[in-house]
Coordinates of C-alpha atoms in Angstrom, one line a residue:
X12 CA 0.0 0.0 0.0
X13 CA 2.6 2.3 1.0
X14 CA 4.6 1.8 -2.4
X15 CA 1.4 2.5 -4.3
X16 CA 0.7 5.7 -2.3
X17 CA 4.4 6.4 -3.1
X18 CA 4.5 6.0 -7.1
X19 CA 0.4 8.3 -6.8
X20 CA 2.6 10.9 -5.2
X21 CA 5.6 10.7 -8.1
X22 CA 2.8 10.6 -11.1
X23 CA 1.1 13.5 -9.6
X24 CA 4.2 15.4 -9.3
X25 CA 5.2 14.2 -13.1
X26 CA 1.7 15.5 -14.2
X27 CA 2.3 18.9 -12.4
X28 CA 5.6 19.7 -13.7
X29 CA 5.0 18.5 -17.4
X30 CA 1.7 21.2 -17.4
X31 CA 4.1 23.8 -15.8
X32 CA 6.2 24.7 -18.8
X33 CA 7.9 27.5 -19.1
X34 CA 7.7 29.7 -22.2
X35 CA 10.1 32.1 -23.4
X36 CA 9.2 35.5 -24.4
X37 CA 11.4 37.6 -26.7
X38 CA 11.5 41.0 -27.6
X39 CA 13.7 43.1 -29.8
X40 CA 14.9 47.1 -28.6
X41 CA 11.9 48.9 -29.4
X42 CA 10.8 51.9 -27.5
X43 CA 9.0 52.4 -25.7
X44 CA 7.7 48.6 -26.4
X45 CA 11.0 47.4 -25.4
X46 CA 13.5 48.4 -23.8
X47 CA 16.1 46.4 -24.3
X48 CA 19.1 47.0 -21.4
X49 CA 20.5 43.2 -21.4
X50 CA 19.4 40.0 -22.5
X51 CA 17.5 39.1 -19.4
X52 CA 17.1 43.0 -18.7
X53 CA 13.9 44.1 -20.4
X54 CA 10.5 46.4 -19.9
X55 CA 8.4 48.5 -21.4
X56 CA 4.7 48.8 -22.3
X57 CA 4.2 45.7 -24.4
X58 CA 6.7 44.0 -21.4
X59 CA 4.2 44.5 -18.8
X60 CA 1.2 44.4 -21.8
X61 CA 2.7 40.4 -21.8
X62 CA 3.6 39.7 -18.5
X63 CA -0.2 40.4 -17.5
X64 CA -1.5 38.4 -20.6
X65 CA 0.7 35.4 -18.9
X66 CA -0.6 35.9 -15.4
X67 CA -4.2 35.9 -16.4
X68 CA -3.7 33.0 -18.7
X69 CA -1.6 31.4 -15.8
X70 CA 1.3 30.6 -17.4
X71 CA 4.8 30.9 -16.5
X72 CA 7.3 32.8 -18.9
X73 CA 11.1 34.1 -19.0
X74 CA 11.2 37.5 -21.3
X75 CA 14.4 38.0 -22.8
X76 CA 15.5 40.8 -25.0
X77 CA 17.4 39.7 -28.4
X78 CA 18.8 41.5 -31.6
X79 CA 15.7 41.0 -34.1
X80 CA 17.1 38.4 -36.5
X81 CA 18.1 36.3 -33.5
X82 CA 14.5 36.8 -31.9
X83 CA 13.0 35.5 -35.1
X84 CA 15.1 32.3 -35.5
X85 CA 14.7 31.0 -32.1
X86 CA 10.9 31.6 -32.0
X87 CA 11.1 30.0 -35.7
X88 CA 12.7 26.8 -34.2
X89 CA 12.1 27.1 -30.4
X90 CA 9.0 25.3 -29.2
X91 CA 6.8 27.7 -26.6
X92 CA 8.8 30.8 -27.6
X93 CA 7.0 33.9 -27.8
X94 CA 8.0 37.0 -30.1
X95 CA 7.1 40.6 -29.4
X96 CA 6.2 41.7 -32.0
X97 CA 6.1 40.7 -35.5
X98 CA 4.2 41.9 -38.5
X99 CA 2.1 39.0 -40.2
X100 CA 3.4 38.6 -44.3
X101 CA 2.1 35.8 -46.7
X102 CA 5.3 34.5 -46.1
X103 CA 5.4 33.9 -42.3
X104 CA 2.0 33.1 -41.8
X105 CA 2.1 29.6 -42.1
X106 CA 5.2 29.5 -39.6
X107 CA 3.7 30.4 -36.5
X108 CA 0.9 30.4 -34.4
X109 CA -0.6 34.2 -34.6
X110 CA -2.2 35.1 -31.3
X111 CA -3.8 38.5 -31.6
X112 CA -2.8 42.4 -31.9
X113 CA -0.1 43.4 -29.3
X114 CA -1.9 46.9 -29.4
X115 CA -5.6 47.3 -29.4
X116 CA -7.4 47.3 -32.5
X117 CA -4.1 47.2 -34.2
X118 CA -3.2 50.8 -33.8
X119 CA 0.2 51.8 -32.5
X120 CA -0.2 54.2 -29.7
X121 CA 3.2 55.5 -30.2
X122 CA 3.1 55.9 -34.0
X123 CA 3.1 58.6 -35.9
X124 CA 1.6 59.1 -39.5
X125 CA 5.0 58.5 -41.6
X126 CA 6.8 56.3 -39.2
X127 CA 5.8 53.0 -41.8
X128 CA 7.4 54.7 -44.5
X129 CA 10.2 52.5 -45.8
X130 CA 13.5 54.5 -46.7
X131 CA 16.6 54.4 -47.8
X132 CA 19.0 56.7 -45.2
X133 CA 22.7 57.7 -46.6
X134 CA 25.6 59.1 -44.9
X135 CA 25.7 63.1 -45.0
X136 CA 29.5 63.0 -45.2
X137 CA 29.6 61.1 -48.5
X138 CA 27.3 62.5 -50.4
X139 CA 25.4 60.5 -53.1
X140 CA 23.2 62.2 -55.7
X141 CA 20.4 59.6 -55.8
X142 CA 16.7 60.7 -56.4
X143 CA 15.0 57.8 -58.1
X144 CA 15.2 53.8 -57.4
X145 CA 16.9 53.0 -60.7
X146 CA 19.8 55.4 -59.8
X147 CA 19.9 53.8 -55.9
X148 CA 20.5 50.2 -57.2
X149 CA 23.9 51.0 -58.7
X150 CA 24.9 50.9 -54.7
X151 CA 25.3 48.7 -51.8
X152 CA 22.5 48.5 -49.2
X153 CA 22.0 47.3 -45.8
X154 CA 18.9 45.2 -44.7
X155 CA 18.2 44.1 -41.3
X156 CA 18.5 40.0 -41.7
X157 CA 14.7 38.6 -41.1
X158 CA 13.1 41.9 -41.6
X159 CA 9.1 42.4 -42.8
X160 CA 10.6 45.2 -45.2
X161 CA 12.2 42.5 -47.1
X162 CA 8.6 41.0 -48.0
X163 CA 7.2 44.5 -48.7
X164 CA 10.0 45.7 -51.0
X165 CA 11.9 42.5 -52.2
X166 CA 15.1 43.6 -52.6
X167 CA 16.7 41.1 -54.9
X168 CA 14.6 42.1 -57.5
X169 CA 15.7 45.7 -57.2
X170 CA 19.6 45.2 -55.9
X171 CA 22.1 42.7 -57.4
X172 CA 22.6 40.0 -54.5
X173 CA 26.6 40.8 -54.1
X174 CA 25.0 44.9 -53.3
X175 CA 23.2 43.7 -50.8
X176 CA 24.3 43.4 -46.8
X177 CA 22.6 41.8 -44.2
X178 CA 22.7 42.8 -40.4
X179 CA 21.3 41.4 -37.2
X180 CA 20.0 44.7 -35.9
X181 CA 18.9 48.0 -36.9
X182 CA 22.4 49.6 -35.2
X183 CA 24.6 47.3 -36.8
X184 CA 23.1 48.1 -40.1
X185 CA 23.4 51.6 -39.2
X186 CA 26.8 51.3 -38.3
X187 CA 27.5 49.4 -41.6
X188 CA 26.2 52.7 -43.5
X189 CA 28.9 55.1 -41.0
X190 CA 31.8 52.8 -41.6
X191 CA 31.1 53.2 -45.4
X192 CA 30.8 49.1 -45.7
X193 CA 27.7 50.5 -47.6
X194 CA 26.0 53.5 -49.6
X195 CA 22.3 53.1 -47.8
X196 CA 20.7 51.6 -45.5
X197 CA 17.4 50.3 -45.7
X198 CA 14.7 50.9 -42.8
X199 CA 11.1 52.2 -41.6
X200 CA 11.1 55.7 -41.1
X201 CA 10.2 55.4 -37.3
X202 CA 12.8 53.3 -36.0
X203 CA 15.6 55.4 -37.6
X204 CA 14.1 58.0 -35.2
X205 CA 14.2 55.9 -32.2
X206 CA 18.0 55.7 -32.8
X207 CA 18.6 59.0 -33.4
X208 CA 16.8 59.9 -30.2
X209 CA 19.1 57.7 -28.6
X210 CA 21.9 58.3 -30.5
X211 CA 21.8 62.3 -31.0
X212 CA 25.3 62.4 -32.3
X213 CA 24.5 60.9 -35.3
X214 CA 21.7 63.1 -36.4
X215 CA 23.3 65.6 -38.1
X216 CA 25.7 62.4 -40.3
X217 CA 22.2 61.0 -41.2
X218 CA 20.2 61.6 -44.2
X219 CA 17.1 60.7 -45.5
X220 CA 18.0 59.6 -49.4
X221 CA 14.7 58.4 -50.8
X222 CA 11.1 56.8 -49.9
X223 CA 10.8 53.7 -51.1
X224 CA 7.0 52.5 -49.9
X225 CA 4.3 54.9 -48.2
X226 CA 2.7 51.7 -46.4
X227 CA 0.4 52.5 -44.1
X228 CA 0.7 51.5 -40.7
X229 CA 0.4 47.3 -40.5
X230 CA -0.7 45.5 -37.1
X231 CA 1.8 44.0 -35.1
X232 CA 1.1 40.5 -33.4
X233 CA 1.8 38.1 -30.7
X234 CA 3.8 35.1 -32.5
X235 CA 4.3 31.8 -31.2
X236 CA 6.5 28.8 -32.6
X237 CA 4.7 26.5 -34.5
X238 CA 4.9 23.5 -32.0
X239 CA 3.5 25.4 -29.0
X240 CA 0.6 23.3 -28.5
X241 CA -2.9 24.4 -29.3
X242 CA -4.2 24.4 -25.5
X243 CA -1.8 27.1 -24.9
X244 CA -2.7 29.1 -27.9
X245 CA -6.2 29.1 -26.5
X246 CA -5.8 29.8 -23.1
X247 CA -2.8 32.9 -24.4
X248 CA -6.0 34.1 -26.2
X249 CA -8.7 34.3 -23.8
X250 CA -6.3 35.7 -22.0
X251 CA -5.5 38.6 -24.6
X252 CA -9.0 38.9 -25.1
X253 CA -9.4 40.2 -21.6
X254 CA -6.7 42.1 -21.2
X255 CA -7.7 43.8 -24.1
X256 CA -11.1 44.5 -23.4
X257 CA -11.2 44.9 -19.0
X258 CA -9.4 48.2 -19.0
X259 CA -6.3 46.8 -18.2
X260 CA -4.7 47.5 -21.6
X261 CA -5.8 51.1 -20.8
X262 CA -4.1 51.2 -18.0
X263 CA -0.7 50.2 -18.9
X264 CA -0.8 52.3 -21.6
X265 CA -1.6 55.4 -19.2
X266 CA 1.2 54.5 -16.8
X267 CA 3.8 53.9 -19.7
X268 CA 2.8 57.3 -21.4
X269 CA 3.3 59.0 -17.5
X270 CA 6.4 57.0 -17.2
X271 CA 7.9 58.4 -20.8
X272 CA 6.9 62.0 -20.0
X273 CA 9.3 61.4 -16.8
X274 CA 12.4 60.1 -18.9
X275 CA 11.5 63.3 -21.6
X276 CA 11.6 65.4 -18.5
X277 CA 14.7 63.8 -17.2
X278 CA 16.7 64.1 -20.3
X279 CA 15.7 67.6 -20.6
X280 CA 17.0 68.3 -17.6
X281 CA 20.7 66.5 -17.7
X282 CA 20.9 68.7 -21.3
X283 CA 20.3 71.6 -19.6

């Protein structure tokens, strides 16, 4: 009797841990999304946005912050990964398991009107004199590697393959442009601001050459590997659903927008 009492206690421990899994959450530096400070270092809005999805789905999650193309290939491969956030193409819909809108009704809070606009940027201290798309091709270019801009613009129909550069991250690709490895590099209109705001010695090197696509804004989703099963897709979802629709959403958003006009107020002040 005792050793059946013994191996009850063992399966019921072997049943607890195998429904406590531990998903990872990952999240590239996008403020003020993301911030990314280290690799297990990260907040922001759509950190705390996630972290409450999790705790009303009760589910137990790491959050990591990763350059983008590394984010992408370890949710690609990674069963119960998590990426924040990814913009849903023809050509990665079949690889994951889309799980909602990581801002409500799909609108960016933090966007403004031309921040989808996709650009080429060039280097003010080596002028090029580049006003059309069939002039730009006749130079090198810098993508960042697993980026949605390469579905919307295709670039190896426009740029020879040996013109082309791939980079992990949007400062490495900037840096590639600066260290004159290439003539442009390739990017939304918005994030290029986010690194000029944090890099404000750059500003006056960086130019904008050319518009390549006036998209409009396109929502940004939840996106889980594949092989995460379906009873965790469901329950991430209901889950969503709430925290979308209860006021909590709301909320965040209110603190994070508080919390911003303290680190505007702050920077204001060490410039001064």
């Amino acid at each position: 009797m005792a050793q059946l009492k013994i191996c009850f206690c063992m399966l019921l421990l072997f049943l607890r841990s195998a429904s406590a899994d531990e998903y990872t959450v990952l999240y590239e530096h996008y403020p003020p999304n993301s911030f990314v400070k280290s690799e297990r270092q990260v907040e922001g809005f759509l950190v705390d946005l996630t972290k409450e999805i999790f705790k009303q789905a009760n589910l137990n999650a790491n959050y990591y912050g990763y350059p983008w193309s590394r984010a992408y290939k370890t949710a690609l491969s990674e069963k119960n990964t998590l990426i924040v956030a990814m913009r849903k193409t023809p050509e990665r819909e079949r690889l994951f398991h889309w799980a909602g809108t990581v801002f409500f009704r799909g609108n960016d809070p933090w966007n403004k009107s031309n921040d989808e606009q996709i650009v080429l940027f060039s280097d003010k201290l080596k002028p090029i004199d580049v006003s059309t798309l069939e002039q730009a091709k006749q130079y090198s270019v810098s993508f960042i590697r697993e980026d949605a801009l390469i579905a919307q613009i295709k670039p190896n129909e426009i740029w020879s393959q040996e013109r082309i550069l791939l980079a992990p991250d949007w400062p490495t690709s900037i840096q590639q442009m600066l260290q004159g490895r290439v003539s442009f590099v390739a990017g939304y209109k918005g994030y290029m601001e986010i690194y000029l705001d944090e890099n404000p010695e750059f500003r006056s090197r960086i130019h904008e050459q050319l518009i390549l696509d006036t998209k409009q804004q396109t929502p940004l989703y939840f996106a889980f590997n594949i092989n995460t099963s379906m009873e965790t897709i469901d329950a991430f979802n209901k889950a969503h659903n709430k925290v979308m629709n209860n006021g909590t959403y709301h909320q965040l958003l209110a603190k994070w927008r508080v919390k911003l006009q303290a680190i505007e107020s702050e920077k204001a002040r060490l410039k001064n």
